[in-house]
Amino acid sequence: MNIAYVLVQSTIGHEMEVLSDLLKIDLVREAKGTFGYYDILVKIEASSEKKIEQIITKKIRMIKNVNTTTTLSVISEQEHL
């Protein structure tokens, strides 16, 4: 299983709408509001890196009021250390 964390910046005042929309996406396992430069931390689990890429580019980035994303891909070899 491939895992990625996505840091999302949203339009001020629309964080809860974006969070709700993120949680409706298949393969999004968690989405939590954060304080700081990024507004939301999203965890995605998928069968391939390609699938993660598709979720980010075709779903997450298309959500209204999502301004920017930064993706952190987990190194699969280190998952079970």
PDB file of N, CA, C and O in Angstrom:
ATOM      1  N   MET A   1       0.849  -1.176   0.000  1.00  0.00           N
ATOM      2  CA  MET A   1       0.000   0.000   0.000  1.00  0.00           C
ATOM      3  C   MET A   1       0.895   1.240   0.000  1.00  0.00           C
ATOM      4  O   MET A   1       1.844   1.325   0.764  1.00  0.00           O
ATOM      5  N   ASN A   2       0.586   2.189  -0.842  1.00  0.00           N
ATOM      6  CA  ASN A   2       1.314   3.457  -0.908  1.00  0.00           C
ATOM      7  C   ASN A   2       0.578   4.495  -0.090  1.00  0.00           C
ATOM      8  O   ASN A   2      -0.660   4.556  -0.117  1.00  0.00           O
ATOM      9  N   ILE A   3       1.344   5.293   0.629  1.00  0.00           N
ATOM     10  CA  ILE A   3       0.774   6.332   1.486  1.00  0.00           C
ATOM     11  C   ILE A   3       1.393   7.666   1.121  1.00  0.00           C
ATOM     12  O   ILE A   3       2.599   7.757   0.860  1.00  0.00           O
ATOM     13  N   ALA A   4       0.556   8.701   1.127  1.00  0.00           N
ATOM     14  CA  ALA A   4       1.049  10.066   0.936  1.00  0.00           C
ATOM     15  C   ALA A   4       0.274  10.991   1.864  1.00  0.00           C
ATOM     16  O   ALA A   4      -0.902  10.756   2.172  1.00  0.00           O
ATOM     17  N   TYR A   5       0.963  12.012   2.313  1.00  0.00           N
ATOM     18  CA  TYR A   5       0.323  13.071   3.091  1.00  0.00           C
ATOM     19  C   TYR A   5       0.305  14.310   2.210  1.00  0.00           C
ATOM     20  O   TYR A   5       1.303  14.631   1.561  1.00  0.00           O
ATOM     21  N   VAL A   6      -0.829  14.986   2.186  1.00  0.00           N
ATOM     22  CA  VAL A   6      -0.970  16.180   1.366  1.00  0.00           C
ATOM     23  C   VAL A   6      -1.275  17.351   2.290  1.00  0.00           C
ATOM     24  O   VAL A   6      -2.209  17.299   3.101  1.00  0.00           O
ATOM     25  N   LEU A   7      -0.475  18.390   2.184  1.00  0.00           N
ATOM     26  CA  LEU A   7      -0.683  19.623   2.934  1.00  0.00           C
ATOM     27  C   LEU A   7      -1.473  20.561   2.034  1.00  0.00           C
ATOM     28  O   LEU A   7      -1.078  20.834   0.901  1.00  0.00           O
ATOM     29  N   VAL A   8      -2.603  21.046   2.534  1.00  0.00           N
ATOM     30  CA  VAL A   8      -3.518  21.839   1.718  1.00  0.00           C
ATOM     31  C   VAL A   8      -3.656  23.247   2.295  1.00  0.00           C
ATOM     32  O   VAL A   8      -3.885  23.413   3.494  1.00  0.00           O
ATOM     33  N   GLN A   9      -3.547  24.224   1.416  1.00  0.00           N
ATOM     34  CA  GLN A   9      -3.869  25.613   1.759  1.00  0.00           C
ATOM     35  C   GLN A   9      -5.202  25.925   1.121  1.00  0.00           C
ATOM     36  O   GLN A   9      -5.406  25.649  -0.071  1.00  0.00           O
ATOM     37  N   SER A  10      -6.117  26.491   1.906  1.00  0.00           N
ATOM     38  CA  SER A  10      -7.429  26.837   1.372  1.00  0.00           C
ATOM     39  C   SER A  10      -7.683  28.335   1.540  1.00  0.00           C
ATOM     40  O   SER A  10      -6.952  29.022   2.247  1.00  0.00           O
ATOM     41  N   THR A  11      -8.730  28.790   0.892  1.00  0.00           N
ATOM     42  CA  THR A  11      -9.136  30.180   1.015  1.00  0.00           C
ATOM     43  C   THR A  11      -9.602  30.429   2.441  1.00  0.00           C
ATOM     44  O   THR A  11     -10.331  29.601   3.016  1.00  0.00           O
ATOM     45  N   ILE A  12      -9.202  31.560   3.009  1.00  0.00           N
ATOM     46  CA  ILE A  12      -9.579  31.911   4.381  1.00  0.00           C
ATOM     47  C   ILE A  12     -11.103  31.893   4.520  1.00  0.00           C
ATOM     48  O   ILE A  12     -11.820  32.432   3.690  1.00  0.00           O
ATOM     49  N   GLY A  13     -11.569  31.235   5.570  1.00  0.00           N
ATOM     50  CA  GLY A  13     -12.992  31.150   5.844  1.00  0.00           C
ATOM     51  C   GLY A  13     -13.689  29.966   5.197  1.00  0.00           C
ATOM     52  O   GLY A  13     -14.880  29.742   5.435  1.00  0.00           O
ATOM     53  N   HIS A  14     -12.975  29.194   4.391  1.00  0.00           N
ATOM     54  CA  HIS A  14     -13.576  28.057   3.692  1.00  0.00           C
ATOM     55  C   HIS A  14     -12.946  26.723   4.100  1.00  0.00           C
ATOM     56  O   HIS A  14     -13.177  25.706   3.443  1.00  0.00           O
ATOM     57  N   GLU A  15     -12.206  26.724   5.174  1.00  0.00           N
ATOM     58  CA  GLU A  15     -11.500  25.524   5.604  1.00  0.00           C
ATOM     59  C   GLU A  15     -12.443  24.350   5.879  1.00  0.00           C
ATOM     60  O   GLU A  15     -12.161  23.220   5.474  1.00  0.00           O
ATOM     61  N   MET A  16     -13.552  24.601   6.546  1.00  0.00           N
ATOM     62  CA  MET A  16     -14.470  23.513   6.898  1.00  0.00           C
ATOM     63  C   MET A  16     -15.137  22.919   5.656  1.00  0.00           C
ATOM     64  O   MET A  16     -15.339  21.708   5.588  1.00  0.00           O
ATOM     65  N   GLU A  17     -15.464  23.748   4.672  1.00  0.00           N
ATOM     66  CA  GLU A  17     -16.048  23.250   3.414  1.00  0.00           C
ATOM     67  C   GLU A  17     -15.047  22.350   2.692  1.00  0.00           C
ATOM     68  O   GLU A  17     -15.402  21.268   2.216  1.00  0.00           O
ATOM     69  N   VAL A  18     -13.814  22.814   2.619  1.00  0.00           N
ATOM     70  CA  VAL A  18     -12.768  22.041   1.951  1.00  0.00           C
ATOM     71  C   VAL A  18     -12.540  20.729   2.696  1.00  0.00           C
ATOM     72  O   VAL A  18     -12.452  19.660   2.085  1.00  0.00           O
ATOM     73  N   LEU A  19     -12.459  20.791   4.006  1.00  0.00           N
ATOM     74  CA  LEU A  19     -12.263  19.588   4.821  1.00  0.00           C
ATOM     75  C   LEU A  19     -13.380  18.575   4.569  1.00  0.00           C
ATOM     76  O   LEU A  19     -13.127  17.387   4.365  1.00  0.00           O
ATOM     77  N   SER A  20     -14.606  19.038   4.534  1.00  0.00           N
ATOM     78  CA  SER A  20     -15.745  18.163   4.271  1.00  0.00           C
ATOM     79  C   SER A  20     -15.648  17.519   2.893  1.00  0.00           C
ATOM     80  O   SER A  20     -15.887  16.314   2.736  1.00  0.00           O
ATOM     81  N   ASP A  21     -15.287  18.303   1.882  1.00  0.00           N
ATOM     82  CA  ASP A  21     -15.140  17.775   0.518  1.00  0.00           C
ATOM     83  C   ASP A  21     -14.004  16.760   0.420  1.00  0.00           C
ATOM     84  O   ASP A  21     -14.119  15.755  -0.292  1.00  0.00           O
ATOM     85  N   LEU A  22     -12.916  17.007   1.130  1.00  0.00           N
ATOM     86  CA  LEU A  22     -11.784  16.076   1.118  1.00  0.00           C
ATOM     87  C   LEU A  22     -12.178  14.717   1.683  1.00  0.00           C
ATOM     88  O   LEU A  22     -11.789  13.678   1.155  1.00  0.00           O
ATOM     89  N   LEU A  23     -12.947  14.729   2.750  1.00  0.00           N
ATOM     90  CA  LEU A  23     -13.337  13.477   3.399  1.00  0.00           C
ATOM     91  C   LEU A  23     -14.285  12.634   2.550  1.00  0.00           C
ATOM     92  O   LEU A  23     -14.467  11.452   2.810  1.00  0.00           O
ATOM     93  N   LYS A  24     -14.862  13.213   1.506  1.00  0.00           N
ATOM     94  CA  LYS A  24     -15.752  12.479   0.595  1.00  0.00           C
ATOM     95  C   LYS A  24     -14.985  11.744  -0.505  1.00  0.00           C
ATOM     96  O   LYS A  24     -15.559  10.928  -1.214  1.00  0.00           O
ATOM     97  N   ILE A  25     -13.695  12.022  -0.642  1.00  0.00           N
ATOM     98  CA  ILE A  25     -12.893  11.412  -1.701  1.00  0.00           C
ATOM     99  C   ILE A  25     -12.486  10.003  -1.302  1.00  0.00           C
ATOM    100  O   ILE A  25     -11.947   9.779  -0.212  1.00  0.00           O
ATOM    101  N   ASP A  26     -12.731   9.058  -2.215  1.00  0.00           N
ATOM    102  CA  ASP A  26     -12.329   7.681  -1.991  1.00  0.00           C
ATOM    103  C   ASP A  26     -10.806   7.633  -1.838  1.00  0.00           C
ATOM    104  O   ASP A  26     -10.089   8.328  -2.546  1.00  0.00           O
ATOM    105  N   LEU A  27     -10.331   6.842  -0.924  1.00  0.00           N
ATOM    106  CA  LEU A  27      -8.910   6.629  -0.603  1.00  0.00           C
ATOM    107  C   LEU A  27      -8.312   7.715   0.284  1.00  0.00           C
ATOM    108  O   LEU A  27      -7.163   7.609   0.700  1.00  0.00           O
ATOM    109  N   VAL A  28      -9.070   8.760   0.617  1.00  0.00           N
ATOM    110  CA  VAL A  28      -8.631   9.710   1.644  1.00  0.00           C
ATOM    111  C   VAL A  28      -8.980   9.062   2.976  1.00  0.00           C
ATOM    112  O   VAL A  28     -10.145   8.780   3.262  1.00  0.00           O
ATOM    113  N   ARG A  29      -7.970   8.759   3.751  1.00  0.00           N
ATOM    114  CA  ARG A  29      -8.167   8.043   5.018  1.00  0.00           C
ATOM    115  C   ARG A  29      -8.372   8.980   6.198  1.00  0.00           C
ATOM    116  O   ARG A  29      -9.050   8.643   7.166  1.00  0.00           O
ATOM    117  N   GLU A  30      -7.752  10.149   6.138  1.00  0.00           N
ATOM    118  CA  GLU A  30      -7.890  11.141   7.207  1.00  0.00           C
ATOM    119  C   GLU A  30      -7.728  12.527   6.619  1.00  0.00           C
ATOM    120  O   GLU A  30      -7.005  12.710   5.638  1.00  0.00           O
ATOM    121  N   ALA A  31      -8.364  13.492   7.250  1.00  0.00           N
ATOM    122  CA  ALA A  31      -8.151  14.897   6.920  1.00  0.00           C
ATOM    123  C   ALA A  31      -8.369  15.675   8.216  1.00  0.00           C
ATOM    124  O   ALA A  31      -9.405  15.531   8.865  1.00  0.00           O
ATOM    125  N   LYS A  32      -7.379  16.451   8.598  1.00  0.00           N
ATOM    126  CA  LYS A  32      -7.408  17.176   9.873  1.00  0.00           C
ATOM    127  C   LYS A  32      -7.052  18.639   9.655  1.00  0.00           C
ATOM    128  O   LYS A  32      -6.109  18.948   8.906  1.00  0.00           O
ATOM    129  N   GLY A  33      -7.765  19.524  10.307  1.00  0.00           N
ATOM    130  CA  GLY A  33      -7.419  20.938  10.272  1.00  0.00           C
ATOM    131  C   GLY A  33      -6.155  21.188  11.066  1.00  0.00           C
ATOM    132  O   GLY A  33      -5.894  20.514  12.067  1.00  0.00           O
ATOM    133  N   THR A  34      -5.351  22.136  10.598  1.00  0.00           N
ATOM    134  CA  THR A  34      -4.092  22.470  11.265  1.00  0.00           C
ATOM    135  C   THR A  34      -3.940  23.974  11.389  1.00  0.00           C
ATOM    136  O   THR A  34      -4.586  24.736  10.661  1.00  0.00           O
ATOM    137  N   PHE A  35      -3.087  24.387  12.308  1.00  0.00           N
ATOM    138  CA  PHE A  35      -2.702  25.788  12.430  1.00  0.00           C
ATOM    139  C   PHE A  35      -1.368  25.971  11.730  1.00  0.00           C
ATOM    140  O   PHE A  35      -0.528  25.072  11.746  1.00  0.00           O
ATOM    141  N   GLY A  36      -1.152  27.106  11.130  1.00  0.00           N
ATOM    142  CA  GLY A  36       0.122  27.374  10.481  1.00  0.00           C
ATOM    143  C   GLY A  36      -0.061  27.696   9.014  1.00  0.00           C
ATOM    144  O   GLY A  36      -1.134  28.093   8.564  1.00  0.00           O
ATOM    145  N   TYR A  37       1.003  27.498   8.262  1.00  0.00           N
ATOM    146  CA  TYR A  37       1.020  27.836   6.835  1.00  0.00           C
ATOM    147  C   TYR A  37      -0.001  27.026   6.048  1.00  0.00           C
ATOM    148  O   TYR A  37      -0.620  27.514   5.114  1.00  0.00           O
ATOM    149  N   TYR A  38      -0.183  25.752   6.425  1.00  0.00           N
ATOM    150  CA  TYR A  38      -1.163  24.896   5.766  1.00  0.00           C
ATOM    151  C   TYR A  38      -2.391  24.771   6.648  1.00  0.00           C
ATOM    152  O   TYR A  38      -2.304  24.806   7.868  1.00  0.00           O
ATOM    153  N   ASP A  39      -3.547  24.615   6.016  1.00  0.00           N
ATOM    154  CA  ASP A  39      -4.812  24.571   6.743  1.00  0.00           C
ATOM    155  C   ASP A  39      -5.293  23.153   7.047  1.00  0.00           C
ATOM    156  O   ASP A  39      -6.012  22.938   8.014  1.00  0.00           O
ATOM    157  N   ILE A  40      -4.910  22.198   6.187  1.00  0.00           N
ATOM    158  CA  ILE A  40      -5.424  20.840   6.320  1.00  0.00           C
ATOM    159  C   ILE A  40      -4.326  19.832   5.984  1.00  0.00           C
ATOM    160  O   ILE A  40      -3.578  20.022   5.022  1.00  0.00           O
ATOM    161  N   LEU A  41      -4.265  18.766   6.769  1.00  0.00           N
ATOM    162  CA  LEU A  41      -3.369  17.643   6.512  1.00  0.00           C
ATOM    163  C   LEU A  41      -4.227  16.459   6.089  1.00  0.00           C
ATOM    164  O   LEU A  41      -5.174  16.090   6.791  1.00  0.00           O
ATOM    165  N   VAL A  42      -3.904  15.879   4.927  1.00  0.00           N
ATOM    166  CA  VAL A  42      -4.695  14.788   4.363  1.00  0.00           C
ATOM    167  C   VAL A  42      -3.816  13.544   4.228  1.00  0.00           C
ATOM    168  O   VAL A  42      -2.682  13.639   3.758  1.00  0.00           O
ATOM    169  N   LYS A  43      -4.347  12.400   4.621  1.00  0.00           N
ATOM    170  CA  LYS A  43      -3.651  11.127   4.433  1.00  0.00           C
ATOM    171  C   LYS A  43      -4.374  10.338   3.348  1.00  0.00           C
ATOM    172  O   LYS A  43      -5.589  10.127   3.426  1.00  0.00           O
ATOM    173  N   ILE A  44      -3.611   9.892   2.347  1.00  0.00           N
ATOM    174  CA  ILE A  44      -4.149   9.081   1.260  1.00  0.00           C
ATOM    175  C   ILE A  44      -3.455   7.727   1.275  1.00  0.00           C
ATOM    176  O   ILE A  44      -2.242   7.660   1.436  1.00  0.00           O
ATOM    177  N   GLU A  45      -4.231   6.664   1.098  1.00  0.00           N
ATOM    178  CA  GLU A  45      -3.682   5.320   0.931  1.00  0.00           C
ATOM    179  C   GLU A  45      -4.227   4.770  -0.380  1.00  0.00           C
ATOM    180  O   GLU A  45      -5.442   4.754  -0.589  1.00  0.00           O
ATOM    181  N   ALA A  46      -3.327   4.312  -1.254  1.00  0.00           N
ATOM    182  CA  ALA A  46      -3.738   3.785  -2.546  1.00  0.00           C
ATOM    183  C   ALA A  46      -2.820   2.651  -2.963  1.00  0.00           C
ATOM    184  O   ALA A  46      -1.728   2.485  -2.421  1.00  0.00           O
ATOM    185  N   SER A  47      -3.252   1.913  -3.956  1.00  0.00           N
ATOM    186  CA  SER A  47      -2.491   0.747  -4.415  1.00  0.00           C
ATOM    187  C   SER A  47      -1.246   1.122  -5.210  1.00  0.00           C
ATOM    188  O   SER A  47      -0.351   0.300  -5.366  1.00  0.00           O
ATOM    189  N   SER A  48      -1.177   2.360  -5.697  1.00  0.00           N
ATOM    190  CA  SER A  48      -0.014   2.765  -6.491  1.00  0.00           C
ATOM    191  C   SER A  48       0.236   4.262  -6.372  1.00  0.00           C
ATOM    192  O   SER A  48      -0.666   5.032  -6.016  1.00  0.00           O
ATOM    193  N   GLU A  49       1.471   4.649  -6.692  1.00  0.00           N
ATOM    194  CA  GLU A  49       1.826   6.073  -6.732  1.00  0.00           C
ATOM    195  C   GLU A  49       1.002   6.790  -7.796  1.00  0.00           C
ATOM    196  O   GLU A  49       0.618   7.939  -7.625  1.00  0.00           O
ATOM    197  N   LYS A  50       0.745   6.114  -8.894  1.00  0.00           N
ATOM    198  CA  LYS A  50      -0.040   6.687  -9.992  1.00  0.00           C
ATOM    199  C   LYS A  50      -1.450   7.045  -9.516  1.00  0.00           C
ATOM    200  O   LYS A  50      -1.982   8.107  -9.839  1.00  0.00           O
ATOM    201  N   LYS A  51      -2.055   6.172  -8.725  1.00  0.00           N
ATOM    202  CA  LYS A  51      -3.391   6.421  -8.197  1.00  0.00           C
ATOM    203  C   LYS A  51      -3.379   7.621  -7.249  1.00  0.00           C
ATOM    204  O   LYS A  51      -4.287   8.461  -7.290  1.00  0.00           O
ATOM    205  N   ILE A  52      -2.352   7.719  -6.425  1.00  0.00           N
ATOM    206  CA  ILE A  52      -2.217   8.874  -5.531  1.00  0.00           C
ATOM    207  C   ILE A  52      -2.111  10.154  -6.351  1.00  0.00           C
ATOM    208  O   ILE A  52      -2.769  11.151  -6.053  1.00  0.00           O
ATOM    209  N   GLU A  53      -1.300  10.119  -7.387  1.00  0.00           N
ATOM    210  CA  GLU A  53      -1.136  11.280  -8.266  1.00  0.00           C
ATOM    211  C   GLU A  53      -2.482  11.690  -8.874  1.00  0.00           C
ATOM    212  O   GLU A  53      -2.814  12.879  -8.921  1.00  0.00           O
ATOM    213  N   GLN A  54      -3.259  10.720  -9.307  1.00  0.00           N
ATOM    214  CA  GLN A  54      -4.568  11.023  -9.900  1.00  0.00           C
ATOM    215  C   GLN A  54      -5.520  11.648  -8.885  1.00  0.00           C
ATOM    216  O   GLN A  54      -6.247  12.590  -9.204  1.00  0.00           O
ATOM    217  N   ILE A  55      -5.522  11.136  -7.672  1.00  0.00           N
ATOM    218  CA  ILE A  55      -6.391  11.684  -6.632  1.00  0.00           C
ATOM    219  C   ILE A  55      -6.026  13.140  -6.352  1.00  0.00           C
ATOM    220  O   ILE A  55      -6.898  14.002  -6.236  1.00  0.00           O
ATOM    221  N   ILE A  56      -4.736  13.414  -6.274  1.00  0.00           N
ATOM    222  CA  ILE A  56      -4.291  14.777  -5.972  1.00  0.00           C
ATOM    223  C   ILE A  56      -4.619  15.720  -7.124  1.00  0.00           C
ATOM    224  O   ILE A  56      -5.201  16.792  -6.914  1.00  0.00           O
ATOM    225  N   THR A  57      -4.259  15.343  -8.342  1.00  0.00           N
ATOM    226  CA  THR A  57      -4.423  16.264  -9.472  1.00  0.00           C
ATOM    227  C   THR A  57      -5.856  16.373  -9.978  1.00  0.00           C
ATOM    228  O   THR A  57      -6.282  17.462 -10.372  1.00  0.00           O
ATOM    229  N   LYS A  58      -6.615  15.285  -9.928  1.00  0.00           N
ATOM    230  CA  LYS A  58      -7.961  15.306 -10.515  1.00  0.00           C
ATOM    231  C   LYS A  58      -9.075  15.494  -9.495  1.00  0.00           C
ATOM    232  O   LYS A  58     -10.202  15.787  -9.874  1.00  0.00           O
ATOM    233  N   LYS A  59      -8.761  15.307  -8.219  1.00  0.00           N
ATOM    234  CA  LYS A  59      -9.802  15.456  -7.206  1.00  0.00           C
ATOM    235  C   LYS A  59      -9.476  16.555  -6.197  1.00  0.00           C
ATOM    236  O   LYS A  59     -10.210  17.526  -6.089  1.00  0.00           O
ATOM    237  N   ILE A  60      -8.363  16.395  -5.471  1.00  0.00           N
ATOM    238  CA  ILE A  60      -8.056  17.362  -4.408  1.00  0.00           C
ATOM    239  C   ILE A  60      -7.848  18.770  -4.973  1.00  0.00           C
ATOM    240  O   ILE A  60      -8.443  19.731  -4.500  1.00  0.00           O
ATOM    241  N   ARG A  61      -7.037  18.896  -5.991  1.00  0.00           N
ATOM    242  CA  ARG A  61      -6.757  20.224  -6.551  1.00  0.00           C
ATOM    243  C   ARG A  61      -7.961  20.843  -7.257  1.00  0.00           C
ATOM    244  O   ARG A  61      -7.970  22.041  -7.511  1.00  0.00           O
ATOM    245  N   MET A  62      -8.965  20.048  -7.559  1.00  0.00           N
ATOM    246  CA  MET A  62     -10.165  20.553  -8.228  1.00  0.00           C
ATOM    247  C   MET A  62     -11.233  21.033  -7.245  1.00  0.00           C
ATOM    248  O   MET A  62     -12.232  21.631  -7.648  1.00  0.00           O
ATOM    249  N   ILE A  63     -11.031  20.786  -5.962  1.00  0.00           N
ATOM    250  CA  ILE A  63     -11.998  21.227  -4.955  1.00  0.00           C
ATOM    251  C   ILE A  63     -11.995  22.758  -4.901  1.00  0.00           C
ATOM    252  O   ILE A  63     -10.937  23.389  -4.836  1.00  0.00           O
ATOM    253  N   LYS A  64     -13.192  23.313  -4.919  1.00  0.00           N
ATOM    254  CA  LYS A  64     -13.334  24.771  -4.818  1.00  0.00           C
ATOM    255  C   LYS A  64     -12.694  25.256  -3.522  1.00  0.00           C
ATOM    256  O   LYS A  64     -12.883  24.647  -2.465  1.00  0.00           O
ATOM    257  N   ASN A  65     -11.934  26.325  -3.598  1.00  0.00           N
ATOM    258  CA  ASN A  65     -11.242  26.977  -2.482  1.00  0.00           C
ATOM    259  C   ASN A  65      -9.976  26.261  -2.021  1.00  0.00           C
ATOM    260  O   ASN A  65      -9.419  26.624  -0.984  1.00  0.00           O
ATOM    261  N   VAL A  66      -9.509  25.265  -2.757  1.00  0.00           N
ATOM    262  CA  VAL A  66      -8.168  24.719  -2.522  1.00  0.00           C
ATOM    263  C   VAL A  66      -7.212  25.580  -3.334  1.00  0.00           C
ATOM    264  O   VAL A  66      -7.345  25.699  -4.551  1.00  0.00           O
ATOM    265  N   ASN A  67      -6.262  26.214  -2.658  1.00  0.00           N
ATOM    266  CA  ASN A  67      -5.338  27.122  -3.337  1.00  0.00           C
ATOM    267  C   ASN A  67      -4.022  26.463  -3.715  1.00  0.00           C
ATOM    268  O   ASN A  67      -3.532  26.655  -4.815  1.00  0.00           O
ATOM    269  N   THR A  68      -3.435  25.714  -2.790  1.00  0.00           N
ATOM    270  CA  THR A  68      -2.174  25.024  -3.077  1.00  0.00           C
ATOM    271  C   THR A  68      -2.129  23.697  -2.333  1.00  0.00           C
ATOM    272  O   THR A  68      -2.810  23.515  -1.319  1.00  0.00           O
ATOM    273  N   THR A  69      -1.302  22.795  -2.856  1.00  0.00           N
ATOM    274  CA  THR A  69      -1.051  21.527  -2.171  1.00  0.00           C
ATOM    275  C   THR A  69       0.437  21.232  -2.204  1.00  0.00           C
ATOM    276  O   THR A  69       1.133  21.632  -3.139  1.00  0.00           O
ATOM    277  N   THR A  70       0.897  20.539  -1.191  1.00  0.00           N
ATOM    278  CA  THR A  70       2.252  20.010  -1.139  1.00  0.00           C
ATOM    279  C   THR A  70       2.133  18.548  -0.729  1.00  0.00           C
ATOM    280  O   THR A  70       1.466  18.234   0.255  1.00  0.00           O
ATOM    281  N   THR A  71       2.756  17.670  -1.503  1.00  0.00           N
ATOM    282  CA  THR A  71       2.633  16.239  -1.255  1.00  0.00           C
ATOM    283  C   THR A  71       3.909  15.678  -0.644  1.00  0.00           C
ATOM    284  O   THR A  71       5.004  15.962  -1.113  1.00  0.00           O
ATOM    285  N   LEU A  72       3.725  14.871   0.387  1.00  0.00           N
ATOM    286  CA  LEU A  72       4.815  14.164   1.046  1.00  0.00           C
ATOM    287  C   LEU A  72       4.557  12.678   0.870  1.00  0.00           C
ATOM    288  O   LEU A  72       3.631  12.132   1.464  1.00  0.00           O
ATOM    289  N   SER A  73       5.328  12.027   0.031  1.00  0.00           N
ATOM    290  CA  SER A  73       5.167  10.588  -0.199  1.00  0.00           C
ATOM    291  C   SER A  73       5.977   9.816   0.824  1.00  0.00           C
ATOM    292  O   SER A  73       7.142  10.123   1.069  1.00  0.00           O
ATOM    293  N   VAL A  74       5.358   8.802   1.410  1.00  0.00           N
ATOM    294  CA  VAL A  74       6.020   7.974   2.413  1.00  0.00           C
ATOM    295  C   VAL A  74       6.936   6.979   1.691  1.00  0.00           C
ATOM    296  O   VAL A  74       6.569   6.390   0.681  1.00  0.00           O
ATOM    297  N   ILE A  75       8.140   6.790   2.236  1.00  0.00           N
ATOM    298  CA  ILE A  75       9.098   5.816   1.693  1.00  0.00           C
ATOM    299  C   ILE A  75       8.622   4.445   2.157  1.00  0.00           C
ATOM    300  O   ILE A  75       8.681   4.132   3.360  1.00  0.00           O
ATOM    301  N   SER A  76       8.134   3.649   1.232  1.00  0.00           N
ATOM    302  CA  SER A  76       7.500   2.370   1.590  1.00  0.00           C
ATOM    303  C   SER A  76       8.431   1.417   2.338  1.00  0.00           C
ATOM    304  O   SER A  76       7.985   0.672   3.203  1.00  0.00           O
ATOM    305  N   GLU A  77       9.711   1.434   2.031  1.00  0.00           N
ATOM    306  CA  GLU A  77      10.655   0.554   2.706  1.00  0.00           C
ATOM    307  C   GLU A  77      10.803   0.873   4.191  1.00  0.00           C
ATOM    308  O   GLU A  77      11.257   0.050   4.967  1.00  0.00           O
ATOM    309  N   GLN A  78      10.427   2.071   4.603  1.00  0.00           N
ATOM    310  CA  GLN A  78      10.584   2.481   5.997  1.00  0.00           C
ATOM    311  C   GLN A  78       9.296   2.385   6.801  1.00  0.00           C
ATOM    312  O   GLN A  78       9.294   2.652   7.990  1.00  0.00           O
ATOM    313  N   GLU A  79       8.213   1.988   6.188  1.00  0.00           N
ATOM    314  CA  GLU A  79       6.920   1.948   6.855  1.00  0.00           C
ATOM    315  C   GLU A  79       6.888   1.045   8.075  1.00  0.00           C
ATOM    316  O   GLU A  79       6.211   1.313   9.042  1.00  0.00           O
ATOM    317  N   HIS A  80       7.602  -0.076   8.048  1.00  0.00           N
ATOM    318  CA  HIS A  80       7.506  -1.056   9.112  1.00  0.00           C
ATOM    319  C   HIS A  80       8.702  -1.066  10.053  1.00  0.00           C
ATOM    320  O   HIS A  80       8.909  -2.037  10.772  1.00  0.00           O
ATOM    321  N   LEU A  81       9.478  -0.008  10.072  1.00  0.00           N
ATOM    322  CA  LEU A  81      10.631   0.063  10.982  1.00  0.00           C
ATOM    323  C   LEU A  81      10.186   0.394  12.376  1.00  0.00           C
ATOM    324  O   LEU A  81       9.244   1.040  12.614  1.00  0.00           O
TER     325      LEU A  81
END
